[in-house]
Tab-separated table of C-alpha atoms and ligand atoms in Angstrom:
chain	number	residue	atom	x	y	z
I	113	UNK	CA	-1.230	-6.508	-18.147
I	114	UNK	CA	-1.004	-5.164	-14.618
I	115	UNK	CA	-1.321	-7.953	-12.068
I	116	UNK	CA	-3.655	-6.807	-9.280
I	117	UNK	CA	-2.345	-6.479	-5.731
I	118	UNK	CA	-4.536	-6.913	-2.673
I	119	UNK	CA	-2.666	-5.737	0.399
I	120	UNK	CA	-3.746	-5.775	4.032
I	121	UNK	CA	-2.408	-3.090	6.345
I	122	UNK	CA	-2.777	-4.396	9.887
I	123	UNK	CA	-1.671	-1.067	11.384
I	124	UNK	CA	-0.990	-1.257	15.167
I	125	UNK	CA	-3.256	-4.244	15.741
I	126	UNK	CA	-2.657	-7.837	16.815
I	127	UNK	CA	-0.248	-9.406	19.269
I	128	UNK	CA	2.065	-11.975	17.750
I	129	UNK	CA	-0.149	-14.988	18.516
I	130	UNK	CA	-3.143	-13.370	16.816
I	131	UNK	CA	-1.036	-12.261	13.834
I	132	UNK	CA	0.228	-15.825	13.373
I	133	UNK	CA	-3.258	-17.277	13.659
I	134	UNK	CA	-4.698	-14.820	11.127
I	135	UNK	CA	-1.880	-15.348	8.645
I	136	UNK	CA	-2.162	-19.149	8.829
I	137	UNK	CA	-5.919	-19.007	8.306
I	138	UNK	CA	-5.439	-16.591	5.435
I	139	UNK	CA	-2.857	-18.883	3.866
I	140	UNK	CA	-5.482	-21.628	3.650
I	141	UNK	CA	-8.234	-19.335	2.417
I	142	UNK	CA	-6.281	-17.693	-0.417
I	143	UNK	CA	-4.213	-20.702	-1.482
I	144	UNK	CA	-5.868	-20.750	-4.918
I	145	UNK	CA	-5.719	-17.024	-5.615
I	146	UNK	CA	-3.488	-16.697	-8.663
I	147	UNK	CA	-5.202	-13.686	-10.195
I	148	UNK	CA	-3.543	-11.253	-7.792
I	149	UNK	CA	-0.605	-10.750	-5.485
I	150	UNK	CA	-1.493	-10.945	-1.800
I	151	UNK	CA	0.438	-8.856	0.720
I	152	UNK	CA	-0.002	-8.463	4.478
I	153	UNK	CA	1.643	-5.812	6.627
I	154	UNK	CA	1.893	-6.757	10.309
I	155	UNK	CA	3.694	-4.694	12.955
I	156	UNK	CA	7.495	-4.804	13.012
I	157	UNK	CA	7.699	-7.237	15.911
I	158	UNK	CA	5.699	-9.843	13.975
I	159	UNK	CA	7.436	-9.499	10.607
I	160	UNK	CA	9.988	-12.282	10.876
I	161	UNK	CA	7.616	-14.788	12.438
I	162	UNK	CA	4.911	-14.119	9.862
I	163	UNK	CA	7.365	-14.136	6.954
I	164	UNK	CA	8.622	-17.562	8.130
I	165	UNK	CA	5.090	-18.913	8.510
I	166	UNK	CA	3.930	-17.866	5.028
I	167	UNK	CA	7.166	-18.693	3.214
I	168	UNK	CA	6.520	-20.703	0.060
I	169	UNK	CA	2.876	-19.590	-0.091
I	170	UNK	CA	1.361	-16.889	-2.300
I	171	UNK	CA	1.355	-14.398	0.579
I	172	UNK	CA	4.017	-11.726	0.726
I	173	UNK	CA	4.908	-9.646	3.742
I	174	UNK	CA	5.328	-5.889	4.032
I	175	UNK	CA	6.570	-3.558	6.742
I	176	UNK	CA	4.408	-0.518	7.462
I	177	UNK	CA	7.277	1.976	7.436
I	178	UNK	CA	11.065	2.050	7.235
I	179	UNK	CA	14.056	4.236	7.903
I	180	UNK	CA	15.181	6.772	5.310
I	181	UNK	CA	18.482	4.971	4.906
I	182	UNK	CA	20.224	1.613	4.843
I	183	UNK	CA	23.537	2.598	6.457
I	184	UNK	CA	23.885	1.096	9.892
I	185	UNK	CA	24.456	3.657	12.600
I	186	UNK	CA	23.288	5.454	15.682
I	187	UNK	CA	19.612	5.837	14.742
I	188	UNK	CA	17.731	4.675	17.820
I	189	UNK	CA	14.333	3.230	17.038
I	190	UNK	CA	14.809	3.114	13.283
I	191	UNK	CA	14.617	-0.010	11.130
I	192	UNK	CA	16.537	-0.001	7.849
I	193	UNK	CA	14.927	-1.393	4.695
I	194	UNK	CA	17.796	-3.906	4.409
I	195	UNK	CA	16.782	-5.248	7.833
I	196	UNK	CA	13.182	-5.603	6.689
I	197	UNK	CA	14.366	-7.463	3.607
I	198	UNK	CA	16.667	-9.559	5.778
I	199	UNK	CA	13.765	-11.048	7.757
I	200	UNK	CA	11.889	-12.148	4.652
I	201	UNK	CA	9.752	-9.181	3.640
I	202	UNK	CA	9.324	-8.099	0.036
I	203	UNK	CA	7.336	-4.863	0.393
I	204	UNK	CA	7.261	-1.737	2.526
I	205	UNK	CA	4.420	0.758	2.912
I	206	UNK	CA	5.728	4.313	2.711
I	207	UNK	CA	3.972	7.617	3.418
I	208	UNK	CA	0.743	6.280	4.864
I	209	UNK	CA	-1.557	9.175	5.759
I	210	UNK	CA	-1.431	8.239	9.444
I	211	UNK	CA	2.329	8.728	9.364
I	212	UNK	CA	1.943	11.983	7.435
I	213	UNK	CA	-0.711	13.284	9.861
I	214	UNK	CA	0.661	12.128	13.212
I	215	UNK	CA	4.362	11.294	12.790
I	216	UNK	CA	5.788	14.095	10.716
I	217	UNK	CA	6.138	12.243	7.408
I	218	UNK	CA	6.783	14.647	4.532
I	219	UNK	CA	7.022	14.232	0.783
I	220	UNK	CA	10.782	14.499	1.207
I	221	UNK	CA	11.011	11.690	3.769
I	222	UNK	CA	8.643	9.612	1.641
I	223	UNK	CA	11.065	10.115	-1.231
I	224	UNK	CA	14.072	9.023	0.849
I	225	UNK	CA	12.233	6.004	2.235
I	226	UNK	CA	11.110	4.997	-1.249
I	227	UNK	CA	14.679	5.178	-2.540
I	228	UNK	CA	16.053	3.335	0.488
I	229	UNK	CA	13.393	0.642	0.086
I	230	UNK	CA	14.267	0.196	-3.581
I	231	UNK	CA	17.973	0.059	-2.779
I	232	UNK	CA	17.282	-2.783	-0.337
I	233	UNK	CA	15.352	-4.717	-2.982
I	234	UNK	CA	11.930	-4.081	-1.472
I	235	UNK	CA	8.833	-2.966	-3.366
I	236	UNK	CA	7.683	0.334	-1.841
I	237	UNK	CA	3.925	0.875	-1.693
I	238	UNK	CA	3.854	4.657	-1.782
I	239	UNK	CA	0.683	6.166	-0.320
I	240	UNK	CA	-0.903	9.424	-1.430
I	241	UNK	CA	-4.285	10.972	-0.761
I	242	UNK	CA	-6.060	14.195	0.089
I	243	UNK	CA	-7.872	15.223	3.266
I	244	UNK	CA	-11.585	16.037	3.298
I	245	UNK	CA	-11.071	19.797	3.449
I	246	UNK	CA	-8.667	19.615	0.523
I	247	UNK	CA	-11.245	17.729	-1.543
I	248	UNK	CA	-13.995	20.140	-0.531
I	249	UNK	CA	-11.832	23.081	-1.544
I	250	UNK	CA	-11.366	21.510	-4.973
I	251	UNK	CA	-7.682	20.788	-4.343
I	252	UNK	CA	-7.675	16.989	-4.302
I	253	UNK	CA	-5.783	16.633	-7.575
I	254	UNK	CA	-3.199	19.299	-6.834
I	255	UNK	CA	-2.504	17.793	-3.389
I	256	UNK	CA	-2.033	14.311	-4.845
I	257	UNK	CA	0.119	15.684	-7.676
I	258	UNK	CA	2.418	17.425	-5.181
I	259	UNK	CA	2.689	14.234	-3.102
I	260	UNK	CA	3.511	12.199	-6.202
I	261	UNK	CA	6.054	14.617	-7.582
I	262	UNK	CA	7.745	14.953	-4.188
I	263	UNK	CA	7.598	11.284	-3.297
I	264	UNK	CA	8.851	10.006	-6.642
I	265	UNK	CA	11.467	12.703	-7.212
I	266	UNK	CA	14.662	11.418	-8.796
I	267	UNK	CA	13.283	7.922	-9.407
I	268	UNK	CA	14.239	6.420	-12.755
I	269	UNK	CA	11.861	4.688	-15.128
I	270	UNK	CA	13.214	1.307	-13.992
I	271	UNK	CA	12.713	2.329	-10.334
I	272	UNK	CA	9.123	3.064	-11.196
I	273	UNK	CA	8.605	-0.470	-12.469
I	274	UNK	CA	9.358	-1.655	-8.956
I	275	UNK	CA	6.996	0.533	-6.997
I	276	UNK	CA	3.275	0.494	-6.301
I	277	UNK	CA	1.137	3.559	-5.605
I	278	UNK	CA	-1.754	3.476	-3.156
I	279	UNK	CA	-4.361	6.208	-3.418
I	280	UNK	CA	-6.016	6.550	-0.027
I	281	UNK	CA	-8.303	9.549	0.397
I	282	UNK	CA	-7.906	10.396	4.088
I	283	UNK	CA	-11.654	10.992	4.477
I	284	UNK	CA	-12.345	7.400	3.465
I	285	UNK	CA	-9.918	5.735	5.878
I	286	UNK	CA	-11.612	3.952	8.750
I	287	UNK	CA	-14.771	6.006	8.250
I	288	UNK	CA	-16.883	3.521	6.344
I	289	UNK	CA	-17.100	6.190	3.620
I	290	UNK	CA	-15.595	4.658	0.510
I	291	UNK	CA	-14.855	6.799	-2.483
I	292	UNK	CA	-17.358	5.878	-5.161
I	293	UNK	CA	-15.897	3.724	-7.915
I	294	UNK	CA	-16.156	6.806	-10.164
I	295	UNK	CA	-14.231	8.997	-7.682
I	296	UNK	CA	-11.560	6.307	-7.365
I	297	UNK	CA	-11.287	5.880	-11.127
I	298	UNK	CA	-11.073	9.623	-11.656
I	299	UNK	CA	-8.133	10.006	-9.270
I	300	UNK	CA	-6.396	6.825	-10.433
I	301	UNK	CA	-6.612	8.045	-14.022
I	302	UNK	CA	-5.241	11.398	-12.899
I	303	UNK	CA	-2.333	9.708	-11.059
I	304	UNK	CA	-1.475	7.683	-14.154
I	305	UNK	CA	-1.511	10.918	-16.135
I	306	UNK	CA	0.869	12.638	-13.706
I	307	UNK	CA	3.276	9.696	-13.900
I	308	UNK	CA	3.030	9.712	-17.701
I	309	UNK	CA	4.239	13.323	-17.565
I	310	UNK	CA	7.086	12.634	-15.139
I	311	UNK	CA	8.224	9.176	-16.314
I	312	UNK	CA	6.632	8.577	-19.698
I	313	UNK	CA	3.565	6.775	-20.996
I	314	UNK	CA	5.027	3.282	-20.830
I	315	UNK	CA	6.036	3.581	-17.173
I	316	UNK	CA	2.607	4.997	-16.351
I	317	UNK	CA	0.845	2.170	-18.181
I	318	UNK	CA	2.706	-0.478	-16.177
I	319	UNK	CA	2.270	1.220	-12.798
I	320	UNK	CA	-0.055	-0.482	-10.336
I	321	UNK	CA	-2.308	1.907	-8.446
I	322	UNK	CA	-4.182	0.523	-5.440
I	323	UNK	CA	-7.222	2.099	-3.848
I	324	UNK	CA	-7.482	2.290	-0.047
I	325	UNK	CA	-10.203	3.584	2.244
I	326	UNK	CA	-13.019	1.438	3.688
I	327	UNK	CA	-12.545	-1.369	1.178
I	328	UNK	CA	-14.810	-4.252	2.174
I	329	UNK	CA	-15.936	-7.574	0.672
I	330	UNK	CA	-19.088	-5.868	-0.617
I	331	UNK	CA	-17.434	-3.008	-2.503
I	332	UNK	CA	-14.275	-4.627	-3.876
I	333	UNK	CA	-15.901	-5.925	-7.065
I	334	UNK	CA	-17.099	-2.535	-8.269
I	335	UNK	CA	-13.801	-0.890	-7.340
I	336	UNK	CA	-11.788	-3.535	-9.204
I	337	UNK	CA	-14.033	-3.076	-12.246
I	338	UNK	CA	-12.531	0.382	-12.771
I	339	UNK	CA	-9.950	0.588	-15.513
I	340	UNK	CA	-7.209	2.225	-13.465
I	341	UNK	CA	-7.826	0.482	-10.129
I	342	UNK	CA	-5.210	-2.255	-9.908
I	343	UNK	CA	-5.859	-3.483	-6.410
I	344	UNK	CA	-6.607	-2.437	-2.868
I	345	UNK	CA	-4.846	-1.469	0.341
I	346	UNK	CA	-7.211	-2.680	3.028
I	347	UNK	CA	-7.165	-1.653	6.690
I	348	UNK	CA	-9.969	-2.764	9.004
I	349	UNK	CA	-11.369	-5.481	6.750
I	350	UNK	CA	-7.937	-7.126	6.485
I	351	UNK	CA	-7.732	-7.910	10.212
I	352	UNK	CA	-10.128	-10.812	9.898
I	353	UNK	CA	-8.837	-13.616	7.674
I	354	UNK	CA	-12.269	-14.570	6.324
I	355	UNK	CA	-13.152	-11.003	5.392
I	356	UNK	CA	-9.754	-10.290	3.828
I	357	UNK	CA	-9.912	-13.585	1.921
I	358	UNK	CA	-13.280	-12.531	0.470
I	359	UNK	CA	-11.632	-9.353	-0.801
I	360	UNK	CA	-8.666	-11.281	-2.230
I	361	UNK	CA	-11.031	-13.768	-3.853
I	362	UNK	CA	-13.194	-11.036	-5.428
I	363	UNK	CA	-12.866	-12.766	-8.762
I	364	UNK	CA	-14.097	-16.237	-7.836
M	661	13P	P1	-9.581	1.131	6.226
M	661	13P	O1	-9.719	0.035	5.211
M	661	13P	O2	-9.782	0.667	7.637
M	661	13P	O3	-10.423	2.319	5.870
M	661	13P	O4	-8.054	1.632	6.175
M	661	13P	C1	-7.479	1.930	4.958
M	661	13P	C2	-6.028	2.105	5.142
M	661	13P	O5	-5.572	3.045	5.746
M	661	13P	C3	-5.138	1.085	4.578
M	661	13P	O6	-3.813	1.488	4.582
């Protein structure tokens, strides 16, 4: 059985005081959620504080990006996965579409970051997803396949057991336009099929695939009802503890 993961990507929101307040409120509101793993991804400057505040609870902490390598050196502005692990994080988001679109992330750098994250003992949440024009041109599947093959290149079957995929159609991010549950299921099934080809059926069966893009308390239930949707990567609706807790507690 694949244990669902509900992850909140706080993007570049919240000063430290607000991040602490939200995480403490969330800790209370999701204290009984055993049906899924709960992850929050604050900005780098809040990671250690938040990780300390939620330690011992069922909330795990992710960074939103990482360096391509763990070797210390002259890499101004970079943060190595080992440093993220060192401050109490367990996950790292890699290849988010905002980084691909605006910060030069490529399938190759996603691949390096994924490997570096794994080497540091983090769980990479590897994001893939097509743009609107790619979907409209009928290329959604080929785009996602290329991102998967590039991003997961060289990973072993046991590496694959330690990663999570997030399918986030770019046209659904922050737009209020969610993929329909059928569209999500179709792509999630496709992703599992691609991984079955590259890493075998067993690895594909165990892989958790999250959906991201305008996930809200009122659409989480129908998304989670889909066979191949194993959780959600939530942006806007994760910034408010009560709203994110409703998504986490979709089962109760
Ligand atoms: P929204 O939930 O705001 O659409 O953002 C999704 C996202 O990008 C999560 O990583």
